[in-house]
């Protein structure tokens, strides 16, 4: 289990204990530290406009947000090794990150990686749907053009999309999307129905949803094809798929322990698009 850096003990951020060298350089700037840490204050999560008062437009806050990063940030990054030269050469990420749109789950802050290591795709509920050309295009591009060796699907507890899937109501246009999570609930109803505690059931469905989306990644033709080719050439099936869940309340990132070969074996005769591989790359 990884500790979420920005919710770690006071002083750890300044020392850079949870960051790669590039991030240590970024967070050594007190001005940048103030900007980032301010995001995680209690006020930023709980402040609401009083229903008895008209909303006030904070023009300065909007102006600050739209003007871009702290002016010192560019200098810090440019002085972090050969960062500028690497950026000019184009992207070469190590991970395709598929996550939820939830504003509390920022992958560039959540993951302990260097600048440019993540190729990011986000949608409501961190879903990988066979009918969604957006996510399928992201996977295809990341795997066949960027040659990422790892694919991460990251969900989170207290997920509104997952909670909505428990409600017997029509959510409008988003219902077409939420139904994919309802299908996960149906697939795992034997495990979920005996759970009486609603919060525990929610957390379990979050985890099942992440696992199912990882399986959907493994079902895609481009991933199967690339893994088969990689196994034949290197003896190692790449890209690897990882299931993660973030807990906003605890500030922890958990890796789910899943035997993907075991999970896919039962239905290989349905989803394996390359039976000549003999299942070696699964």
CSV table of C-alpha atoms in Angstrom, one decimal:
chain,number,residue,atom,x,y,z
A,1,UNK,CA,0.0,0.0,0.0
A,2,UNK,CA,1.3,3.4,-1.0
A,3,UNK,CA,1.0,6.5,1.2
A,4,UNK,CA,-0.7,9.4,-0.5
A,5,UNK,CA,2.1,12.1,-0.4
A,6,UNK,CA,0.0,15.2,0.1
A,7,UNK,CA,-1.8,13.8,3.1
A,8,UNK,CA,1.4,12.5,4.8
A,9,UNK,CA,2.8,13.8,8.0
A,10,UNK,CA,3.8,17.5,8.2
A,11,UNK,CA,7.2,18.1,6.9
A,12,UNK,CA,7.4,15.0,4.7
A,13,UNK,CA,6.5,17.0,1.6
A,14,UNK,CA,9.2,19.5,2.1
A,15,UNK,CA,11.7,16.8,2.6
A,16,UNK,CA,10.5,15.0,-0.5
A,17,UNK,CA,10.3,11.6,1.1
A,18,UNK,CA,7.4,10.5,-1.1
A,19,UNK,CA,8.6,11.9,-4.4
A,20,UNK,CA,10.8,11.2,-7.3
A,21,UNK,CA,13.8,13.6,-7.9
A,22,UNK,CA,11.7,15.8,-10.3
A,23,UNK,CA,8.9,16.1,-7.8
A,24,UNK,CA,11.3,16.8,-5.0
A,25,UNK,CA,12.6,19.8,-7.0
A,26,UNK,CA,9.0,21.0,-7.6
A,27,UNK,CA,7.9,20.8,-4.0
A,28,UNK,CA,11.1,22.4,-2.7
A,29,UNK,CA,9.6,25.7,-3.8
A,30,UNK,CA,7.6,27.1,-0.9
A,31,UNK,CA,5.3,29.0,-3.3
A,32,UNK,CA,4.4,25.9,-5.2
A,33,UNK,CA,3.9,24.0,-1.9
A,34,UNK,CA,1.4,26.7,-0.7
A,35,UNK,CA,-0.6,26.3,-3.9
A,36,UNK,CA,-0.8,22.5,-3.8
A,37,UNK,CA,-1.3,22.1,-0.1
A,38,UNK,CA,-4.1,24.7,-0.2
A,39,UNK,CA,-6.1,22.3,-2.4
A,40,UNK,CA,-6.2,19.7,0.5
A,41,UNK,CA,-7.4,22.0,3.3
A,42,UNK,CA,-10.7,21.2,4.9
A,43,UNK,CA,-12.2,24.4,3.6
A,44,UNK,CA,-11.6,23.5,0.0
A,45,UNK,CA,-13.8,20.3,0.5
A,46,UNK,CA,-16.5,21.8,2.7
A,47,UNK,CA,-17.0,25.4,1.6
A,48,UNK,CA,-20.5,26.0,0.1
A,49,UNK,CA,-22.5,29.0,-0.8
A,50,UNK,CA,-25.1,29.8,1.7
A,51,UNK,CA,-28.6,29.5,0.2
A,52,UNK,CA,-29.6,32.8,1.8
A,53,UNK,CA,-26.8,34.7,0.1
A,54,UNK,CA,-26.3,35.4,-3.6
A,55,UNK,CA,-23.2,33.7,-5.0
A,56,UNK,CA,-20.2,35.9,-5.3
A,57,UNK,CA,-17.8,35.6,-8.2
A,58,UNK,CA,-14.2,35.5,-7.0
A,59,UNK,CA,-12.6,37.1,-10.0
A,60,UNK,CA,-9.1,37.0,-8.5
A,61,UNK,CA,-9.3,33.2,-7.8
A,62,UNK,CA,-10.4,32.6,-11.4
A,63,UNK,CA,-7.7,34.9,-12.7
A,64,UNK,CA,-5.1,33.0,-10.7
A,65,UNK,CA,-6.3,29.7,-11.9
A,66,UNK,CA,-6.3,30.7,-15.6
A,67,UNK,CA,-2.9,32.3,-15.6
A,68,UNK,CA,-1.1,29.0,-15.3
A,69,UNK,CA,1.5,27.6,-12.9
A,70,UNK,CA,3.6,29.5,-10.5
A,71,UNK,CA,6.2,31.5,-12.5
A,72,UNK,CA,8.9,29.7,-10.6
A,73,UNK,CA,7.7,26.3,-11.6
A,74,UNK,CA,9.0,26.4,-15.2
A,75,UNK,CA,12.4,27.4,-13.9
A,76,UNK,CA,12.4,24.5,-11.4
A,77,UNK,CA,11.4,22.0,-14.0
A,78,UNK,CA,14.0,23.2,-16.5
A,79,UNK,CA,16.7,22.8,-13.9
A,80,UNK,CA,15.6,19.3,-13.1
A,81,UNK,CA,18.2,17.4,-15.2
A,82,UNK,CA,17.4,17.2,-18.9
A,83,UNK,CA,13.7,17.8,-18.5
A,84,UNK,CA,13.5,20.4,-21.3
A,85,UNK,CA,15.3,18.2,-23.8
A,86,UNK,CA,13.1,15.2,-23.0
A,87,UNK,CA,9.9,17.3,-23.4
A,88,UNK,CA,11.0,18.6,-26.8
A,89,UNK,CA,11.6,15.0,-28.1
A,90,UNK,CA,8.0,14.0,-27.4
A,91,UNK,CA,6.2,11.9,-24.8
A,92,UNK,CA,7.4,8.5,-23.7
A,93,UNK,CA,5.2,7.5,-20.8
A,94,UNK,CA,5.6,4.3,-18.8
A,95,UNK,CA,1.9,4.0,-17.8
A,96,UNK,CA,-1.5,4.4,-19.3
A,97,UNK,CA,-3.6,5.6,-16.4
A,98,UNK,CA,-7.4,5.0,-16.6
A,99,UNK,CA,-9.2,6.7,-13.8
A,100,UNK,CA,-12.3,8.5,-12.6
A,101,UNK,CA,-13.1,12.2,-13.2
A,102,UNK,CA,-13.5,12.8,-9.5
A,103,UNK,CA,-11.7,16.1,-8.6
A,104,UNK,CA,-10.2,14.5,-5.5
A,105,UNK,CA,-8.3,11.9,-7.5
A,106,UNK,CA,-5.6,13.7,-9.4
A,107,UNK,CA,-3.3,11.1,-10.9
A,108,UNK,CA,-0.3,13.5,-11.4
A,109,UNK,CA,-0.4,14.0,-7.6
A,110,UNK,CA,-1.5,10.6,-6.5
A,111,UNK,CA,1.2,8.6,-8.3
A,112,UNK,CA,4.8,8.7,-7.3
A,113,UNK,CA,6.1,9.1,-10.8
A,114,UNK,CA,8.2,11.6,-12.8
A,115,UNK,CA,6.8,14.3,-15.0
A,116,UNK,CA,5.6,12.8,-18.3
A,117,UNK,CA,5.4,9.2,-17.0
A,118,UNK,CA,1.6,9.0,-17.2
A,119,UNK,CA,-0.6,8.9,-20.3
A,120,UNK,CA,-4.0,9.8,-18.8
A,121,UNK,CA,-7.6,8.9,-19.6
A,122,UNK,CA,-10.4,9.7,-17.2
A,123,UNK,CA,-14.1,9.2,-17.3
A,124,UNK,CA,-17.0,8.9,-14.8
A,125,UNK,CA,-16.5,5.7,-12.9
A,126,UNK,CA,-13.2,4.7,-14.5
A,127,UNK,CA,-15.0,2.5,-17.1
A,128,UNK,CA,-13.6,0.6,-20.0
A,129,UNK,CA,-16.6,0.0,-22.3
A,130,UNK,CA,-16.4,-1.9,-25.6
A,131,UNK,CA,-18.7,0.8,-27.1
A,132,UNK,CA,-16.7,3.8,-26.0
A,133,UNK,CA,-14.4,4.8,-28.8
A,134,UNK,CA,-12.7,7.4,-26.5
A,135,UNK,CA,-11.2,5.0,-24.1
A,136,UNK,CA,-10.6,2.4,-26.8
A,137,UNK,CA,-8.6,5.0,-28.8
A,138,UNK,CA,-6.6,5.9,-25.7
A,139,UNK,CA,-5.7,2.3,-25.1
A,140,UNK,CA,-4.9,1.7,-28.8
A,141,UNK,CA,-2.7,4.7,-29.0
A,142,UNK,CA,-0.9,4.1,-25.7
A,143,UNK,CA,-0.2,0.4,-26.5
A,144,UNK,CA,0.6,0.5,-30.2
A,145,UNK,CA,2.2,4.0,-30.6
A,146,UNK,CA,3.6,4.9,-27.2
A,147,UNK,CA,4.4,1.2,-26.3
A,148,UNK,CA,3.5,1.7,-22.6
A,149,UNK,CA,4.6,-1.4,-20.5
A,150,UNK,CA,1.9,-0.9,-17.9
A,151,UNK,CA,-1.8,-0.1,-17.8
A,152,UNK,CA,-3.4,1.1,-14.5
A,153,UNK,CA,-7.1,1.2,-13.8
A,154,UNK,CA,-7.6,3.3,-10.7
A,155,UNK,CA,-10.9,3.5,-8.9
A,156,UNK,CA,-11.7,5.2,-5.5
A,157,UNK,CA,-13.9,4.8,-2.5
A,158,UNK,CA,-16.8,7.2,-2.1
A,159,UNK,CA,-17.4,7.1,-5.9
A,160,UNK,CA,-20.6,8.9,-6.9
A,161,UNK,CA,-21.0,6.7,-10.0
A,162,UNK,CA,-20.8,3.5,-8.0
A,163,UNK,CA,-23.2,4.9,-5.4
A,164,UNK,CA,-25.6,5.8,-8.2
A,165,UNK,CA,-25.6,2.3,-9.5
A,166,UNK,CA,-27.4,1.2,-6.2
A,167,UNK,CA,-30.3,3.6,-6.7
A,168,UNK,CA,-33.4,2.3,-8.5
A,169,UNK,CA,-33.9,5.5,-10.5
A,170,UNK,CA,-33.3,6.9,-14.0
A,171,UNK,CA,-30.3,9.2,-13.9
A,172,UNK,CA,-31.0,10.6,-17.4
A,173,UNK,CA,-28.4,10.5,-20.0
A,174,UNK,CA,-25.8,9.3,-17.6
A,175,UNK,CA,-27.9,6.2,-16.9
A,176,UNK,CA,-26.6,4.7,-20.1
A,177,UNK,CA,-23.1,5.0,-18.5
A,178,UNK,CA,-24.1,4.0,-15.0
A,179,UNK,CA,-25.7,0.8,-16.3
A,180,UNK,CA,-22.2,-0.6,-16.9
A,181,UNK,CA,-21.6,-0.5,-13.1
A,182,UNK,CA,-25.0,-2.0,-12.6
A,183,UNK,CA,-23.8,-4.9,-14.7
A,184,UNK,CA,-20.8,-5.3,-12.5
A,185,UNK,CA,-23.2,-5.4,-9.5
A,186,UNK,CA,-25.2,-8.1,-11.2
A,187,UNK,CA,-22.1,-10.1,-12.1
A,188,UNK,CA,-21.0,-10.1,-8.4
A,189,UNK,CA,-24.4,-10.2,-6.7
A,190,UNK,CA,-23.6,-13.4,-5.0
A,191,UNK,CA,-20.7,-11.8,-3.2
A,192,UNK,CA,-22.4,-8.4,-2.7
A,193,UNK,CA,-25.9,-9.3,-1.5
A,194,UNK,CA,-24.9,-10.9,1.8
A,195,UNK,CA,-23.0,-7.7,2.9
A,196,UNK,CA,-25.4,-5.8,5.2
A,197,UNK,CA,-23.2,-2.7,5.9
A,198,UNK,CA,-23.9,-0.3,3.0
A,199,UNK,CA,-20.5,1.4,3.2
A,200,UNK,CA,-18.7,-1.9,3.1
A,201,UNK,CA,-20.8,-3.1,0.2
A,202,UNK,CA,-20.0,0.2,-1.7
A,203,UNK,CA,-16.3,-0.3,-1.1
A,204,UNK,CA,-16.5,-3.9,-2.4
A,205,UNK,CA,-18.3,-2.9,-5.5
A,206,UNK,CA,-15.7,-0.2,-6.1
A,207,UNK,CA,-13.1,-2.9,-6.1
A,208,UNK,CA,-15.1,-5.3,-8.3
A,209,UNK,CA,-15.7,-2.5,-10.7
A,210,UNK,CA,-11.9,-1.8,-11.0
A,211,UNK,CA,-11.2,-5.5,-11.5
A,212,UNK,CA,-13.9,-5.8,-14.2
A,213,UNK,CA,-12.5,-2.8,-16.1
A,214,UNK,CA,-9.1,-4.3,-16.0
A,215,UNK,CA,-10.5,-7.5,-17.5
A,216,UNK,CA,-12.1,-5.3,-20.2
A,217,UNK,CA,-8.7,-3.9,-20.9
A,218,UNK,CA,-7.4,-7.5,-21.3
A,219,UNK,CA,-10.3,-8.3,-23.7
A,220,UNK,CA,-9.3,-5.7,-26.2
A,221,UNK,CA,-7.6,-6.9,-29.4
A,222,UNK,CA,-4.7,-4.5,-29.4
A,223,UNK,CA,-3.7,-5.5,-25.8
A,224,UNK,CA,-4.0,-9.2,-26.6
A,225,UNK,CA,-2.0,-8.8,-29.8
A,226,UNK,CA,0.7,-6.8,-28.2
A,227,UNK,CA,1.0,-9.1,-25.2
A,228,UNK,CA,1.3,-12.1,-27.5
A,229,UNK,CA,4.0,-10.4,-29.6
A,230,UNK,CA,5.9,-9.3,-26.4
A,231,UNK,CA,5.7,-12.8,-25.0
A,232,UNK,CA,7.1,-14.4,-28.1
A,233,UNK,CA,9.9,-11.9,-28.4
A,234,UNK,CA,10.8,-11.4,-24.7
A,235,UNK,CA,9.2,-14.2,-22.8
A,236,UNK,CA,7.2,-11.5,-20.9
A,237,UNK,CA,3.7,-10.4,-21.8
A,238,UNK,CA,3.5,-6.6,-21.9
A,239,UNK,CA,1.7,-4.4,-21.1
A,240,UNK,CA,1.0,-5.5,-17.6
A,241,UNK,CA,-2.4,-4.5,-16.1
A,242,UNK,CA,-2.7,-3.2,-12.5
A,243,UNK,CA,-5.8,-2.6,-10.4
A,244,UNK,CA,-5.6,0.2,-7.9
A,245,UNK,CA,-8.1,1.8,-5.5
A,246,UNK,CA,-7.6,5.2,-3.8
A,247,UNK,CA,-9.1,5.9,-0.4
A,248,UNK,CA,-9.7,9.7,-0.1
A,249,UNK,CA,-10.5,9.5,3.6
A,250,UNK,CA,-7.3,7.6,4.5
A,251,UNK,CA,-5.1,9.1,1.8
A,252,UNK,CA,-3.9,5.6,0.7
A,253,UNK,CA,-3.5,4.0,-2.6
A,254,UNK,CA,-4.1,0.2,-2.6
A,255,UNK,CA,-3.1,-2.3,-5.2
A,256,UNK,CA,-5.6,-5.1,-5.5
A,257,UNK,CA,-4.1,-8.6,-5.5
A,258,UNK,CA,-5.6,-10.2,-8.6
A,259,UNK,CA,-4.5,-13.4,-10.5
A,260,UNK,CA,-5.3,-12.3,-14.0
A,261,UNK,CA,-4.5,-15.6,-15.5
A,262,UNK,CA,-6.9,-17.3,-13.1
A,263,UNK,CA,-9.6,-14.6,-13.7
A,264,UNK,CA,-9.4,-15.0,-17.5
A,265,UNK,CA,-8.9,-18.8,-17.8
A,266,UNK,CA,-12.6,-19.8,-17.3
A,267,UNK,CA,-13.8,-17.6,-20.2
A,268,UNK,CA,-10.7,-17.8,-22.5
A,269,UNK,CA,-12.8,-19.7,-25.0
A,270,UNK,CA,-15.0,-16.6,-25.3
A,271,UNK,CA,-12.7,-13.7,-25.1
A,272,UNK,CA,-9.3,-15.0,-26.3
A,273,UNK,CA,-8.9,-13.5,-29.8
A,274,UNK,CA,-5.6,-15.3,-30.4
A,275,UNK,CA,-6.1,-19.0,-29.4
A,276,UNK,CA,-2.9,-19.9,-31.3
A,277,UNK,CA,-1.0,-18.3,-28.4
A,278,UNK,CA,-2.1,-21.2,-26.2
A,279,UNK,CA,-2.9,-18.8,-23.3
A,280,UNK,CA,0.8,-18.1,-22.6
A,281,UNK,CA,0.4,-14.3,-22.7
A,282,UNK,CA,-2.7,-14.3,-20.5
